[in-house]
Amino acid sequence: MSEIQLLVDFHQAGERQGPGSPEETRKALALIGFDEKEYLKAADIGCGTGAQTITLAQQINGHITAIDLFPEFLERLDQRARELGLSNKITTRKQSMDELQFGEGELDLIWSEGAIYNIGFETGIKQWRRFLKTGGYLAVSELSWISGSRPAELEQYWQEAYPEIDTVSNKIGALERNGYTPVAHFILPPYCWIDHYFRPMQQRFPQFLEQHNYADAVKAFIENEQQEIRMYEQYKDYYSYGFYIARKG
Ligand SMILES: C[S@@+](CC[C@H](N)C(=O)[O-])C[C@H]1O[C@@H](n2cnc3c(N)ncnc32)[C@H](O)[C@@H]1O
């Protein structure tokens, strides 16, 4: 099994595939302050198994196109939507986030939690802007430094894993440079990482290992995930996801 297949196989059983929580999704939506009567056309990019898609669908009057590269994740989202009676508000679409097929100015809202890093924050916000109406909103969470300085070991780890990690002020600057008006931002608190992402993963590790007969590739995959958890536990005062909300100016 390839590394990608392992990753999909492991993460499809998860409630979510990155840090976040229903509370933070609702908070970001509340900061936009849509009129409840307004019918919204939204996209959730890199939706995974759709934790935030479901929360959004429960909150907004409108329709969400949920996009991900992996059909296994989308099937889970479809199943959840059916169980919750939300299928009429969510359409899943297998597509790459750098080849989105929306019309110019088609969307009132582009949502993306913990996913834009796959094409890079600045590339993503640039490419996606044309799909938003003038006055439409972007709500995106992105790995960010939350302190002015940081230990060298940590800096090196993230420079290798995601060199576009940057300070909150530089992320806001990127939004301004690319035709957005920043509206609000906040930082995901530790429970979004620990309770909603890392602990559920750790609970699934033993069964995943057993299921794959303790194969070396699976052990290496799990060790990699554990390393990410250890880094966060040690250095959580220095980085998190920033949730950035901006309007197309
Ligand atoms: C860290 S996960 C976040 C998932 C979900 N938004 C959440 O917060 O639980 C990143 C997601 O981006 C998806 N992804 C990766 N590359 C992609 C691409 N090029 N186009 C669309 N989705 C992609 C992955 O399959 C994964 O579901």
Coordinates of C-alpha atoms and ligand atoms in Angstrom, one line a residue:
M1 CA 0.0 0.0 0.0
S2 CA 1.4 3.4 -1.0
E3 CA 1.9 6.2 1.6
I4 CA -1.0 8.1 0.2
Q5 CA -3.3 5.0 0.3
L6 CA -2.3 4.5 3.9
L7 CA -3.0 8.1 4.7
V8 CA -6.5 7.9 3.1
D9 CA -7.2 4.5 4.7
F10 CA -6.3 5.8 8.1
H11 CA -7.9 9.2 7.9
Q12 CA -11.2 8.1 6.3
A13 CA -12.2 6.7 9.7
G14 CA -11.7 10.1 11.4
E15 CA -14.3 12.6 12.3
R16 CA -12.0 15.2 10.8
Q17 CA -8.6 15.2 9.1
G18 CA -7.0 18.3 10.7
P19 CA -7.4 20.6 13.7
G20 CA -10.7 22.4 14.2
S21 CA -14.0 22.1 15.9
P22 CA -17.7 22.8 15.3
E23 CA -17.4 25.7 17.7
E24 CA -14.7 27.4 15.7
T25 CA -16.5 26.7 12.4
R26 CA -19.6 28.4 13.9
K27 CA -17.5 31.2 15.3
A28 CA -15.9 32.0 11.9
L29 CA -19.4 32.0 10.3
A30 CA -20.8 34.3 13.0
L31 CA -17.9 36.7 12.3
I32 CA -19.1 37.0 8.7
G33 CA -22.6 37.7 9.9
F34 CA -24.6 36.6 6.9
D35 CA -28.3 37.6 6.8
E36 CA -30.2 34.4 7.7
K37 CA -32.6 35.1 4.8
E38 CA -29.9 35.3 2.2
Y39 CA -29.6 32.1 0.1
L40 CA -25.9 31.3 -0.1
K41 CA -23.9 29.4 -2.7
A42 CA -20.8 28.0 -0.9
A43 CA -17.9 25.8 -1.6
D44 CA -15.9 23.8 1.0
I45 CA -12.5 23.1 -0.4
G46 CA -10.4 20.2 0.9
C47 CA -13.4 19.1 2.9
G48 CA -12.1 15.6 3.9
T49 CA -14.9 13.6 5.6
G50 CA -16.7 16.9 6.0
A51 CA -16.8 17.7 9.7
Q52 CA -17.0 21.5 8.9
T53 CA -19.2 20.9 5.9
I54 CA -21.9 19.4 8.1
T55 CA -21.6 22.2 10.6
L56 CA -21.9 24.8 7.8
A57 CA -24.9 23.0 6.3
Q58 CA -26.6 23.1 9.7
Q59 CA -26.1 26.8 10.0
I60 CA -26.6 28.4 6.6
N61 CA -29.5 28.8 4.3
G62 CA -28.0 27.7 1.0
H63 CA -26.0 25.0 -0.7
I64 CA -22.4 23.7 -0.3
T65 CA -20.3 22.1 -3.0
A66 CA -17.8 20.0 -1.0
I67 CA -14.6 19.3 -2.8
D68 CA -11.8 16.9 -2.1
L69 CA -9.3 14.8 -4.0
F70 CA -10.2 11.5 -2.4
P71 CA -13.5 9.8 -3.1
E72 CA -13.2 7.7 0.1
F73 CA -13.5 10.9 2.1
L74 CA -16.4 12.2 0.0
E75 CA -18.3 8.9 0.4
R76 CA -18.1 9.3 4.2
L77 CA -19.4 12.9 3.9
D78 CA -22.3 11.7 1.6
Q79 CA -23.1 9.1 4.2
R80 CA -23.1 11.5 7.1
A81 CA -25.2 14.0 5.1
R82 CA -27.8 11.3 4.4
E83 CA -27.9 10.3 8.1
L84 CA -28.5 13.9 9.2
G85 CA -31.0 14.7 6.5
L86 CA -28.6 17.3 4.9
S87 CA -28.1 15.7 1.5
N88 CA -30.2 18.4 -0.2
K89 CA -27.8 21.0 1.0
I90 CA -24.5 19.3 0.2
T91 CA -23.1 18.1 -3.1
T92 CA -19.7 16.4 -3.1
R93 CA -17.3 16.7 -6.0
K94 CA -14.0 15.0 -6.6
Q95 CA -11.7 17.6 -7.9
S96 CA -8.3 19.1 -7.2
M97 CA -8.3 22.5 -5.5
D98 CA -6.1 23.9 -8.2
E99 CA -8.5 23.0 -10.9
L100 CA -11.8 24.2 -9.5
Q101 CA -14.7 24.4 -11.9
F102 CA -16.9 27.2 -10.8
G103 CA -18.1 30.1 -12.8
E104 CA -16.6 33.6 -12.4
G105 CA -18.3 35.3 -9.4
E106 CA -20.5 32.2 -8.8
L107 CA -19.9 31.9 -5.0
D108 CA -21.0 33.8 -2.0
L109 CA -18.6 31.9 0.3
I110 CA -15.4 29.9 0.0
W111 CA -14.6 27.8 3.0
S112 CA -11.5 25.8 3.6
E113 CA -10.2 24.3 6.9
G114 CA -6.7 23.0 7.1
A115 CA -6.4 22.3 3.4
I116 CA -5.2 25.3 1.4
Y117 CA -1.6 24.4 2.3
N118 CA -1.8 21.7 -0.3
I119 CA -1.4 24.3 -3.0
G120 CA 0.0 27.0 -0.7
F121 CA -1.9 29.8 0.9
E122 CA -1.0 32.6 -1.5
T123 CA -1.5 30.5 -4.6
G124 CA -4.9 29.3 -3.3
I125 CA -6.3 32.7 -2.3
K126 CA -5.2 34.1 -5.7
Q127 CA -6.7 31.3 -7.7
W128 CA -9.9 31.0 -5.8
R129 CA -10.7 34.8 -5.8
R130 CA -12.3 34.9 -9.2
F131 CA -15.0 32.4 -8.2
L132 CA -16.2 34.7 -5.5
K133 CA -18.8 37.4 -6.1
T134 CA -17.7 40.9 -5.3
G135 CA -18.5 41.2 -1.6
G136 CA -18.3 37.4 -1.2
Y137 CA -16.4 35.9 1.7
L138 CA -13.3 33.7 2.1
A139 CA -12.9 31.8 5.4
V140 CA -9.8 29.7 5.5
S141 CA -7.6 28.2 8.3
E142 CA -3.9 28.1 7.7
L143 CA -0.8 27.1 9.7
S144 CA 0.6 30.2 11.3
W145 CA 3.3 31.3 13.8
I146 CA 1.5 32.8 16.8
S147 CA 4.6 34.3 18.4
G148 CA 7.3 36.7 17.2
S149 CA 10.2 34.3 17.6
R150 CA 10.6 30.6 18.0
P151 CA 13.1 27.8 18.7
A152 CA 15.4 26.8 15.9
E153 CA 14.4 23.1 16.0
L154 CA 10.8 24.1 15.4
E155 CA 11.6 26.6 12.7
Q156 CA 13.6 23.9 10.9
Y157 CA 10.8 21.3 11.2
W158 CA 8.2 23.5 9.7
Q159 CA 10.5 25.0 7.1
E160 CA 10.9 21.4 5.8
A161 CA 7.3 20.4 6.2
Y162 CA 5.6 23.7 5.1
P163 CA 7.9 26.5 4.2
E164 CA 4.9 28.9 3.7
I165 CA 4.2 28.9 7.4
D166 CA 4.3 32.6 8.5
T167 CA 3.2 35.0 11.1
V168 CA -0.5 36.1 11.4
S169 CA 0.3 39.6 10.2
N170 CA 2.0 38.2 7.1
K171 CA -0.9 36.0 6.3
I172 CA -3.2 39.0 6.6
G173 CA -0.8 41.0 4.4
A174 CA -1.1 38.3 1.8
L175 CA -4.9 38.6 1.8
E176 CA -4.5 42.4 1.4
R177 CA -2.1 42.1 -1.5
N178 CA -4.4 39.8 -3.3
G179 CA -7.6 41.8 -3.4
Y180 CA -9.2 40.8 -0.1
T181 CA -10.3 43.0 2.8
P182 CA -9.5 41.2 6.0
V183 CA -12.6 41.1 8.2
A184 CA -11.5 39.0 11.3
H185 CA -9.1 36.4 12.4
F186 CA -8.6 34.1 15.4
I187 CA -6.3 31.3 16.5
L188 CA -7.5 27.8 16.9
P189 CA -7.1 26.9 20.6
P190 CA -5.3 23.7 21.7
Y191 CA -8.5 21.6 22.2
C192 CA -9.0 21.9 18.4
W193 CA -5.7 20.0 17.9
I194 CA -5.8 17.7 20.9
D195 CA -9.4 16.7 21.5
H196 CA -10.7 16.9 18.0
Y197 CA -7.8 15.6 16.1
F198 CA -4.8 14.0 17.9
R199 CA -6.6 12.0 20.6
P200 CA -9.1 10.4 18.2
M201 CA -6.1 9.5 15.9
Q202 CA -4.1 8.0 18.8
Q203 CA -7.1 5.9 19.7
R204 CA -7.2 4.4 16.2
F205 CA -3.5 3.6 16.0
P206 CA -3.5 0.1 17.7
Q207 CA -6.4 -1.2 15.6
F208 CA -4.9 0.2 12.4
L209 CA -1.6 -1.5 13.1
E210 CA -3.3 -4.8 13.8
Q211 CA -5.4 -4.5 10.7
H212 CA -2.2 -4.1 8.6
N213 CA -0.3 -6.9 10.4
Y214 CA 2.1 -4.5 12.0
A215 CA 3.7 -3.8 8.6
D216 CA 6.8 -1.6 8.6
A217 CA 5.2 0.9 6.3
V218 CA 2.3 1.3 8.8
K219 CA 4.6 1.6 11.7
A220 CA 6.6 4.3 9.9
F221 CA 3.3 6.1 9.0
I222 CA 2.2 6.1 12.6
E223 CA 5.6 7.2 13.9
N224 CA 5.4 10.1 11.5
E225 CA 1.9 11.1 12.9
Q226 CA 3.2 10.7 16.5
Q227 CA 6.1 13.0 15.7
E228 CA 3.7 15.7 14.6
I229 CA 1.8 15.2 17.8
R230 CA 4.9 15.4 19.9
M231 CA 6.0 18.6 18.1
Y232 CA 2.7 20.2 18.8
E233 CA 2.6 19.2 22.5
Q234 CA 6.1 20.6 23.0
Y235 CA 5.7 23.8 20.9
K236 CA 2.0 24.7 20.9
D237 CA 2.8 28.2 22.3
Y238 CA 4.5 29.0 18.9
Y239 CA 2.2 27.8 16.2
S240 CA -1.4 26.9 15.4
Y241 CA -3.9 27.4 12.7
G242 CA -5.1 31.0 12.2
F243 CA -8.7 31.2 10.9
Y244 CA -8.8 34.1 8.4
I245 CA -12.0 35.7 7.2
A246 CA -11.8 38.2 4.4
R247 CA -14.1 39.8 1.9
K248 CA -13.5 40.1 -1.8
G249 CA -13.1 43.8 -2.2
Ligands
LIG1 C1 -5.7 18.3 6.7 S1 -7.1 17.7 5.7 C2 -8.4 18.7 6.3 C3 -9.8 18.1 6.0 C4 -11.0 18.9 6.6 N1 -11.1 20.2 6.0 C5 -10.8 19.0 8.1 O1 -10.5 20.0 8.6 O2 -11.1 18.0 8.8 C6 -6.7 18.3 4.1 C7 -7.7 17.8 3.0 O3 -7.3 18.3 1.7 C8 -7.5 17.3 0.8 N2 -6.6 17.6 -0.4 C9 -5.3 17.4 -0.5 N3 -4.8 17.8 -1.7 C10 -6.0 18.3 -2.4 C11 -6.2 18.8 -3.7 N4 -5.2 19.0 -4.5 N5 -7.4 19.1 -4.0 C12 -8.5 18.9 -3.2 N6 -8.3 18.4 -1.9 C13 -7.1 18.1 -1.5 C14 -7.1 16.0 1.5 O4 -7.7 14.9 0.9 C15 -7.7 16.3 2.9 O5 -9.0 15.9 3.0

